[in-house]
Tab-separated table of C-alpha atoms and ligand atoms in Angstrom:
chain	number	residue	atom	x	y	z
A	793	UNK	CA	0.000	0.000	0.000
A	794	UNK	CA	1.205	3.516	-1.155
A	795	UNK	CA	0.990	6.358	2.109
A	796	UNK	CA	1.730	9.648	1.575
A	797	UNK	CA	5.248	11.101	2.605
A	798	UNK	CA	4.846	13.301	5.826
A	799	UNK	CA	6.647	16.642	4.166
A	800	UNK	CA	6.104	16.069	0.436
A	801	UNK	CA	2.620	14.541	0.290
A	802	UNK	CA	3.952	12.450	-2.257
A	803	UNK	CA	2.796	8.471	-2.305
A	804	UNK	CA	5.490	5.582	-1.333
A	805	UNK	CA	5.433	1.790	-1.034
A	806	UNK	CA	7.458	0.612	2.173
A	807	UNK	CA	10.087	-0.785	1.779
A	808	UNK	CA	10.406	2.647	-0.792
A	809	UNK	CA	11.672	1.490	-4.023
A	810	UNK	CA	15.321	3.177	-5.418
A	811	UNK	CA	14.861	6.104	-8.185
A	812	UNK	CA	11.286	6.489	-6.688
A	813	UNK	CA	11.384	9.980	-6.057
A	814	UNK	CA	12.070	10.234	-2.380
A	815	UNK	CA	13.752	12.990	-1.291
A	816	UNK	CA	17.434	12.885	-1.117
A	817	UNK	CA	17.329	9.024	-2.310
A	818	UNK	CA	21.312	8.803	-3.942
A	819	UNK	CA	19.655	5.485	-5.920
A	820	UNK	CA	18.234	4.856	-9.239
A	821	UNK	CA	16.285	2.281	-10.614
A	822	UNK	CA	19.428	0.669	-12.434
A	823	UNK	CA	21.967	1.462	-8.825
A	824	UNK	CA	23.774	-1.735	-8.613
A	825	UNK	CA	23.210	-3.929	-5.875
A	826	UNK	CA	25.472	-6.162	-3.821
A	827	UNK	CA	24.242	-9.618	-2.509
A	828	UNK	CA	26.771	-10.914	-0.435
A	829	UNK	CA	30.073	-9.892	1.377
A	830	UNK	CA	32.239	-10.277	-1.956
A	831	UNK	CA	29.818	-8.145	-3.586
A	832	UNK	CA	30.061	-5.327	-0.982
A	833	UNK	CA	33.837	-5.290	-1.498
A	834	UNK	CA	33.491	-4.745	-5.214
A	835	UNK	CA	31.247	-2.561	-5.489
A	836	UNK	CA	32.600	0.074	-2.539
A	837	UNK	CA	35.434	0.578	-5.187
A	838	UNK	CA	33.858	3.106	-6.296
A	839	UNK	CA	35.754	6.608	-6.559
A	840	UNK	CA	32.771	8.563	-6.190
A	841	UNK	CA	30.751	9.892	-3.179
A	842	UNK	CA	27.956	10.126	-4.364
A	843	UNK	CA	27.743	6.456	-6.356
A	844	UNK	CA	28.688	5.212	-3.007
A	845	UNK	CA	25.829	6.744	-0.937
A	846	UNK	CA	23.421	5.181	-3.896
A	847	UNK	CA	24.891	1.520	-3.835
A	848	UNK	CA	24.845	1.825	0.186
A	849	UNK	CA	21.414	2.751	-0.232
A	850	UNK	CA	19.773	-0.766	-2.099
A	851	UNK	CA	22.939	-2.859	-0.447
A	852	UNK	CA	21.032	-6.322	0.482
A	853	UNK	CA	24.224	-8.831	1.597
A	854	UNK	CA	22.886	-9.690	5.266
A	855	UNK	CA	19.871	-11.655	5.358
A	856	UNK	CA	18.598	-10.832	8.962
A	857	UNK	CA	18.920	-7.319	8.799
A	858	UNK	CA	17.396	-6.751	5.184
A	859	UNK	CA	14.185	-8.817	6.823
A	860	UNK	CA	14.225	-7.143	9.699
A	861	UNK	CA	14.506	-3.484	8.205
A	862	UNK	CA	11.985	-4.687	5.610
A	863	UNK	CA	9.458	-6.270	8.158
A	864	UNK	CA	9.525	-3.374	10.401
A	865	UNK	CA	8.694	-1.000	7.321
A	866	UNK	CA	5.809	-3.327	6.468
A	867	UNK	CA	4.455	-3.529	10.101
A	868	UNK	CA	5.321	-0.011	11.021
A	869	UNK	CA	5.345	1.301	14.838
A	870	UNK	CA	1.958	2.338	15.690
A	871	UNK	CA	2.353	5.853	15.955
A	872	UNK	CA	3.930	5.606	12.124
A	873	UNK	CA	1.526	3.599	10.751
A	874	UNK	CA	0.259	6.354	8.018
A	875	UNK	CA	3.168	6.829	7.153
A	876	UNK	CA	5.889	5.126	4.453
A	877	UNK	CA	9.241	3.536	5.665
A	878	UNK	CA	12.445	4.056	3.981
A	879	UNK	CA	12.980	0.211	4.458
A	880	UNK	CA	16.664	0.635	3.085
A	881	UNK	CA	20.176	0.957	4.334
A	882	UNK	CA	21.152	4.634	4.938
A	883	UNK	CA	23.949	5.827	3.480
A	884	UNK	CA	26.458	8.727	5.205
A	885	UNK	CA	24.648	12.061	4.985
A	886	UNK	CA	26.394	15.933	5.012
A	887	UNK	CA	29.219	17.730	3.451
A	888	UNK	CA	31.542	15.755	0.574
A	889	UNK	CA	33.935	17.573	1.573
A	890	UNK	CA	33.466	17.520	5.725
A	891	UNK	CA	35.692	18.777	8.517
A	892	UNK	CA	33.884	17.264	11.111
A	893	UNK	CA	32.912	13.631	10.761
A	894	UNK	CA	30.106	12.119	13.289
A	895	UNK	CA	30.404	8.361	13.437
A	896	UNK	CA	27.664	6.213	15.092
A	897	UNK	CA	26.707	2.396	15.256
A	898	UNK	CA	23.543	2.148	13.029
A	899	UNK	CA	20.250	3.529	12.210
A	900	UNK	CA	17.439	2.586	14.659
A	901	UNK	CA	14.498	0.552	12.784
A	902	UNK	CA	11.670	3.686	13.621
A	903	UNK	CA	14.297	6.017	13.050
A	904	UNK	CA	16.565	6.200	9.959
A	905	UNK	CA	14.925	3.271	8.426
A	906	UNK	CA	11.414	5.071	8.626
A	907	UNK	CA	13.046	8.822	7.383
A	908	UNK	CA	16.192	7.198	5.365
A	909	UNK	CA	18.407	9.264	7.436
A	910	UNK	CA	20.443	8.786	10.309
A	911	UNK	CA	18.171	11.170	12.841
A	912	UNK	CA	14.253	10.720	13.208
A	913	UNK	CA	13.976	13.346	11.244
A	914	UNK	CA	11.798	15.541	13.786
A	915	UNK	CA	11.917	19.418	13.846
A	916	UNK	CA	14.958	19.501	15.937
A	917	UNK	CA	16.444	17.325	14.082
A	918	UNK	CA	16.222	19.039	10.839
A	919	UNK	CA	17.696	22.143	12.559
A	920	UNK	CA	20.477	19.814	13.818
A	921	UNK	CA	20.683	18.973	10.564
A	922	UNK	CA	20.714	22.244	8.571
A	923	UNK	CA	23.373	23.485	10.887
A	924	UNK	CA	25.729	20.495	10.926
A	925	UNK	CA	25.515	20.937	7.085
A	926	UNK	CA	26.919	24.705	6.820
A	927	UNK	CA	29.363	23.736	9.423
A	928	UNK	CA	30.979	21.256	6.931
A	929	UNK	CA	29.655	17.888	9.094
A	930	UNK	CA	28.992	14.852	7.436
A	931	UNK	CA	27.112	11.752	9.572
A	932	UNK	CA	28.320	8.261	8.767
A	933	UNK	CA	27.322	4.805	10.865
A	934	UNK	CA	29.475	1.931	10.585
A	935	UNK	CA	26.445	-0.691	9.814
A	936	UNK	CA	24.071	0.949	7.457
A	937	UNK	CA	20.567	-1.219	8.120
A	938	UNK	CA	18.366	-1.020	11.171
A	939	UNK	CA	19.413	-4.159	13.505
A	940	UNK	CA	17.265	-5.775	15.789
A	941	UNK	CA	17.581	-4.511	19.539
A	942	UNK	CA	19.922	-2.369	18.131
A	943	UNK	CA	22.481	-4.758	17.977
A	944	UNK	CA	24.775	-6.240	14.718
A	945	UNK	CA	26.558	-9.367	15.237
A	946	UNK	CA	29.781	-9.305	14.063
A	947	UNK	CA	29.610	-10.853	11.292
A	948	UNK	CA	27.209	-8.247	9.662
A	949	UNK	CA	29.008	-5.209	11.154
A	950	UNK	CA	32.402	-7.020	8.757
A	951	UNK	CA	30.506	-7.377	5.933
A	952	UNK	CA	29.029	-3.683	5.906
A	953	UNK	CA	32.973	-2.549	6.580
A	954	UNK	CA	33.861	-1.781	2.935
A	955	UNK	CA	31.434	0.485	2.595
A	956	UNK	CA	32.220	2.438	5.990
A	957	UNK	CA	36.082	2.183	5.172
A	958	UNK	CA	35.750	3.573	1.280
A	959	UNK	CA	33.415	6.603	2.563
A	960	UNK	CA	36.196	7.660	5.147
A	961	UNK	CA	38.594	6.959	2.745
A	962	UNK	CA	36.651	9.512	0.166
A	963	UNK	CA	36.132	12.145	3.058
A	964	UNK	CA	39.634	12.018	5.360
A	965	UNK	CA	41.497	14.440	3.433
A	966	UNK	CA	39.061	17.234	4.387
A	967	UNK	CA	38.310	15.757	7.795
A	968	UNK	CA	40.128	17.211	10.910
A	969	UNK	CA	37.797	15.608	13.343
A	970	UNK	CA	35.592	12.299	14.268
A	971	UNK	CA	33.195	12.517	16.871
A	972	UNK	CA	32.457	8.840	17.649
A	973	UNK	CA	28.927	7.951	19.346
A	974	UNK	CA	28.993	5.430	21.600
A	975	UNK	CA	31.851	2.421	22.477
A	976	UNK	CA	30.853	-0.116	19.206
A	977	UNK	CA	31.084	3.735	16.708
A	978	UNK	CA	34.128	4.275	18.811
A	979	UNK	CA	35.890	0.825	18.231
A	980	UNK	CA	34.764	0.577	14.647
A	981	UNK	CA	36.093	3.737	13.430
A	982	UNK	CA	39.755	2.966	15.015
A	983	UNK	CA	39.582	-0.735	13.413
A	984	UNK	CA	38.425	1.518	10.042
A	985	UNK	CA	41.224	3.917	10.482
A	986	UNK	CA	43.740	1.086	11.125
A	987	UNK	CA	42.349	-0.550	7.812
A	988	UNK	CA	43.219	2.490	5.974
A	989	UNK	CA	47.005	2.802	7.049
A	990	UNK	CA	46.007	5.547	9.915
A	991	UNK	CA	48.613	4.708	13.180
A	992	UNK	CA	46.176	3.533	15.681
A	993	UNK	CA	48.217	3.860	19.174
A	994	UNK	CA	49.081	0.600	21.474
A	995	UNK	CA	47.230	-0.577	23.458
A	996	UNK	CA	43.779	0.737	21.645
A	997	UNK	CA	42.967	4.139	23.010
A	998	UNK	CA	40.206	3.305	25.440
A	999	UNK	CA	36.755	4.844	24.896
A	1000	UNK	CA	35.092	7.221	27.797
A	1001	UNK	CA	33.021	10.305	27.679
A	1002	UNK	CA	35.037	13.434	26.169
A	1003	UNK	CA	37.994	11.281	25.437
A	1004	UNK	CA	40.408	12.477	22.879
A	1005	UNK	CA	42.951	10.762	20.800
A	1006	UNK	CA	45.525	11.993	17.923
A	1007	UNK	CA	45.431	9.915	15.268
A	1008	UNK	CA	47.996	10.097	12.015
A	1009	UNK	CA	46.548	8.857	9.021
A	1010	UNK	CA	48.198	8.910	5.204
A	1011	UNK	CA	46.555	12.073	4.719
A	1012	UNK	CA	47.541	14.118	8.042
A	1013	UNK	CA	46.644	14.289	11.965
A	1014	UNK	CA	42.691	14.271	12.730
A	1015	UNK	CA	41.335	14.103	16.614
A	1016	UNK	CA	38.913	11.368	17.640
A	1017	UNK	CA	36.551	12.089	20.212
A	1018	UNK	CA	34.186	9.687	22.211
A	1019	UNK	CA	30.872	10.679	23.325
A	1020	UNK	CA	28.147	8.637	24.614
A	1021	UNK	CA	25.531	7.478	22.334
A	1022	UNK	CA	22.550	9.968	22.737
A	1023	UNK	CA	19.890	7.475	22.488
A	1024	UNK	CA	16.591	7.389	24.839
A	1025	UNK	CA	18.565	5.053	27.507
A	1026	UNK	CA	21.343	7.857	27.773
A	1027	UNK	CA	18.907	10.759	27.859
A	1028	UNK	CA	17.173	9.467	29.821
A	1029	UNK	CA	19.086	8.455	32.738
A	1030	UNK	CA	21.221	11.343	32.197
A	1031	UNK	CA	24.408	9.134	31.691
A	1032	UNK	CA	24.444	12.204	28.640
A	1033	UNK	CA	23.113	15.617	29.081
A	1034	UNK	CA	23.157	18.484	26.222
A	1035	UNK	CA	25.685	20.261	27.660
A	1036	UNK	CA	27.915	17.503	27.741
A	1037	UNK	CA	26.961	16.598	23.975
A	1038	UNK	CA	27.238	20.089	23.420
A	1039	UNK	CA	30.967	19.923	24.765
A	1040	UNK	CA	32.671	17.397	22.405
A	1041	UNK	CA	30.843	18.659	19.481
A	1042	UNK	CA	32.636	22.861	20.350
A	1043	UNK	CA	35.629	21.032	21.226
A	1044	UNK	CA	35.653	19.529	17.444
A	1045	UNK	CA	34.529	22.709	15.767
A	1046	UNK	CA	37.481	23.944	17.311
A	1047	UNK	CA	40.214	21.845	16.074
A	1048	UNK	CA	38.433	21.519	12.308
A	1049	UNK	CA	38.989	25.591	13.015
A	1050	UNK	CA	35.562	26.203	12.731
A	1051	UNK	CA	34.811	28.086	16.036
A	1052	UNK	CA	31.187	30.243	16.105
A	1053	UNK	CA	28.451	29.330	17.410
A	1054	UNK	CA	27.492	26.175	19.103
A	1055	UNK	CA	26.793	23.129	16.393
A	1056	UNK	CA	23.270	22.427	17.638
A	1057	UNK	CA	22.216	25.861	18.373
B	2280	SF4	FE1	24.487	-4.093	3.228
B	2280	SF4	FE2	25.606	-3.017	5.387
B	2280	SF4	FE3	22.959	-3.387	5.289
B	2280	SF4	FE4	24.587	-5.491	5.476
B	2280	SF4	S1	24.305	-3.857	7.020
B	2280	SF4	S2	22.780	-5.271	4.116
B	2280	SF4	S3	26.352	-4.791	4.239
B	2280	SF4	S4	24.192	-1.993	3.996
């Protein structure tokens, strides 16, 4: 069944089919699509950004998660039910050319696989998004589909790592700073950044709330800096607060040298 898109009006089928018309889908009808593990690693040779952000997009090599992201789009969370689900992996969203990157785990099945972005996609988070944008920010997660309870198993977090490791590889010579959300963004980016020749120091740097860490990759020094994962369990509880959010993300706008006003307004 086709339901109107919540800004646009316009009429989707979940799972929302690539080259449909949805707004900032990177996909076309003819986007190639990779099957299996092998097939991820071929196809994230791409040299292009924005050819990567469309295969990422209609990527189906892990069998649980495509059914799960696909089965939740069908069923839909009850107070979503008018509405369409992206159904689809989402790909890294922001600046091509970013200073600051923000690296998470993965998109949450009522979240970025309802919106087909990494945030709800809310009022606030469209602000968030508008001004990470014209700061130069670009968000990236290391698994790209929805997992259920919010967890990958290894084995799926591996096989999505070509396509996380080629999009940092596109973006690090712009990027002076990686704000990592939560321990598994944390851990994932350093194994990424080891992957791509960066000097990871020994032992691993250790993750922890406003931690910091100098890292020299092949094309020049970047910070990486842990923050808890804002999700509803963090919030909630108050393990994170905005202001200490809002810390880590001023402390990267000032070593990408773009000081101003705070990130999130
Ligand atoms: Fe493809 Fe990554 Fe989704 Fe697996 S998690 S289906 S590799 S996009």
């Amino acid at each position: 069944m086709e339901l109107p898109h919540p800004l646009t009006g316009e009429l989707f089928g979940s799972p929302v089919p690539p080259g449909a018309g949805w707004p900032g889908d990177p996909a076309v009808r003819g986007t190639r699509v990779a099957r299996d593990a092998d097939e991820v690693v071929r196809l994230a040779r791409t040299g292009e950004l924005h050819e990567l952000d469309a295969r990422v997009s209609v990527c189906r090599a892990c069998p649980r998660l495509v059914e799960w992201r696909e089965d939740v789009a069908v069923s839909k969370r009850k107070s979503f039910a008018n509405q369409p689900y992206w159904g689809r992996p989402i790909p890294g969203w922001g600046a091509d050319e970013p200073r600051i990157l923000i690296a998470g785990l993965a998109p949450a099945a009522n979240g970025g696989n309802r919106t087909g972005r990494v945030f709800t996609g809310d009022r606030s988070g469209d602000w968030l998004f508008a001004s990470l944008y014209r700061v130069g920010t670009r968000m990236i997660a290391a698994v790209r589909c929805a997992p259920p309870a919010n967890k990958p198993t290894p084995a799926e977090r591996d096989t999505c790592a070509p396509w996380y490791n080629r999009e940092l590889e596109l973006v690090l010579p712009t990027t002076k700073a990686i704000v990592c959300l939560g321990k598994f963004g944390f851990d994932a980016l350093l194994t990424a950044l080891a992957a791509l020749g960066a000097t990871v120091p020994k032992p691993r740097p250790k993750f922890g709330h406003a931690a910091e860490y100098l890292i020299k990759t092949p094309h020049g020094d970047l910070t990486v800096l842990a923050s808890f994962h804002p999700s509803q369990q963090n919030t909630f509880t108050g393990k994170l607060t905005e202001p200490m959010l809002d810390q880590v993300l001023t402390r990267a706008k000032t070593l990408a040298g773009l000081d101003g006003p705070a990130i999130a307004g």
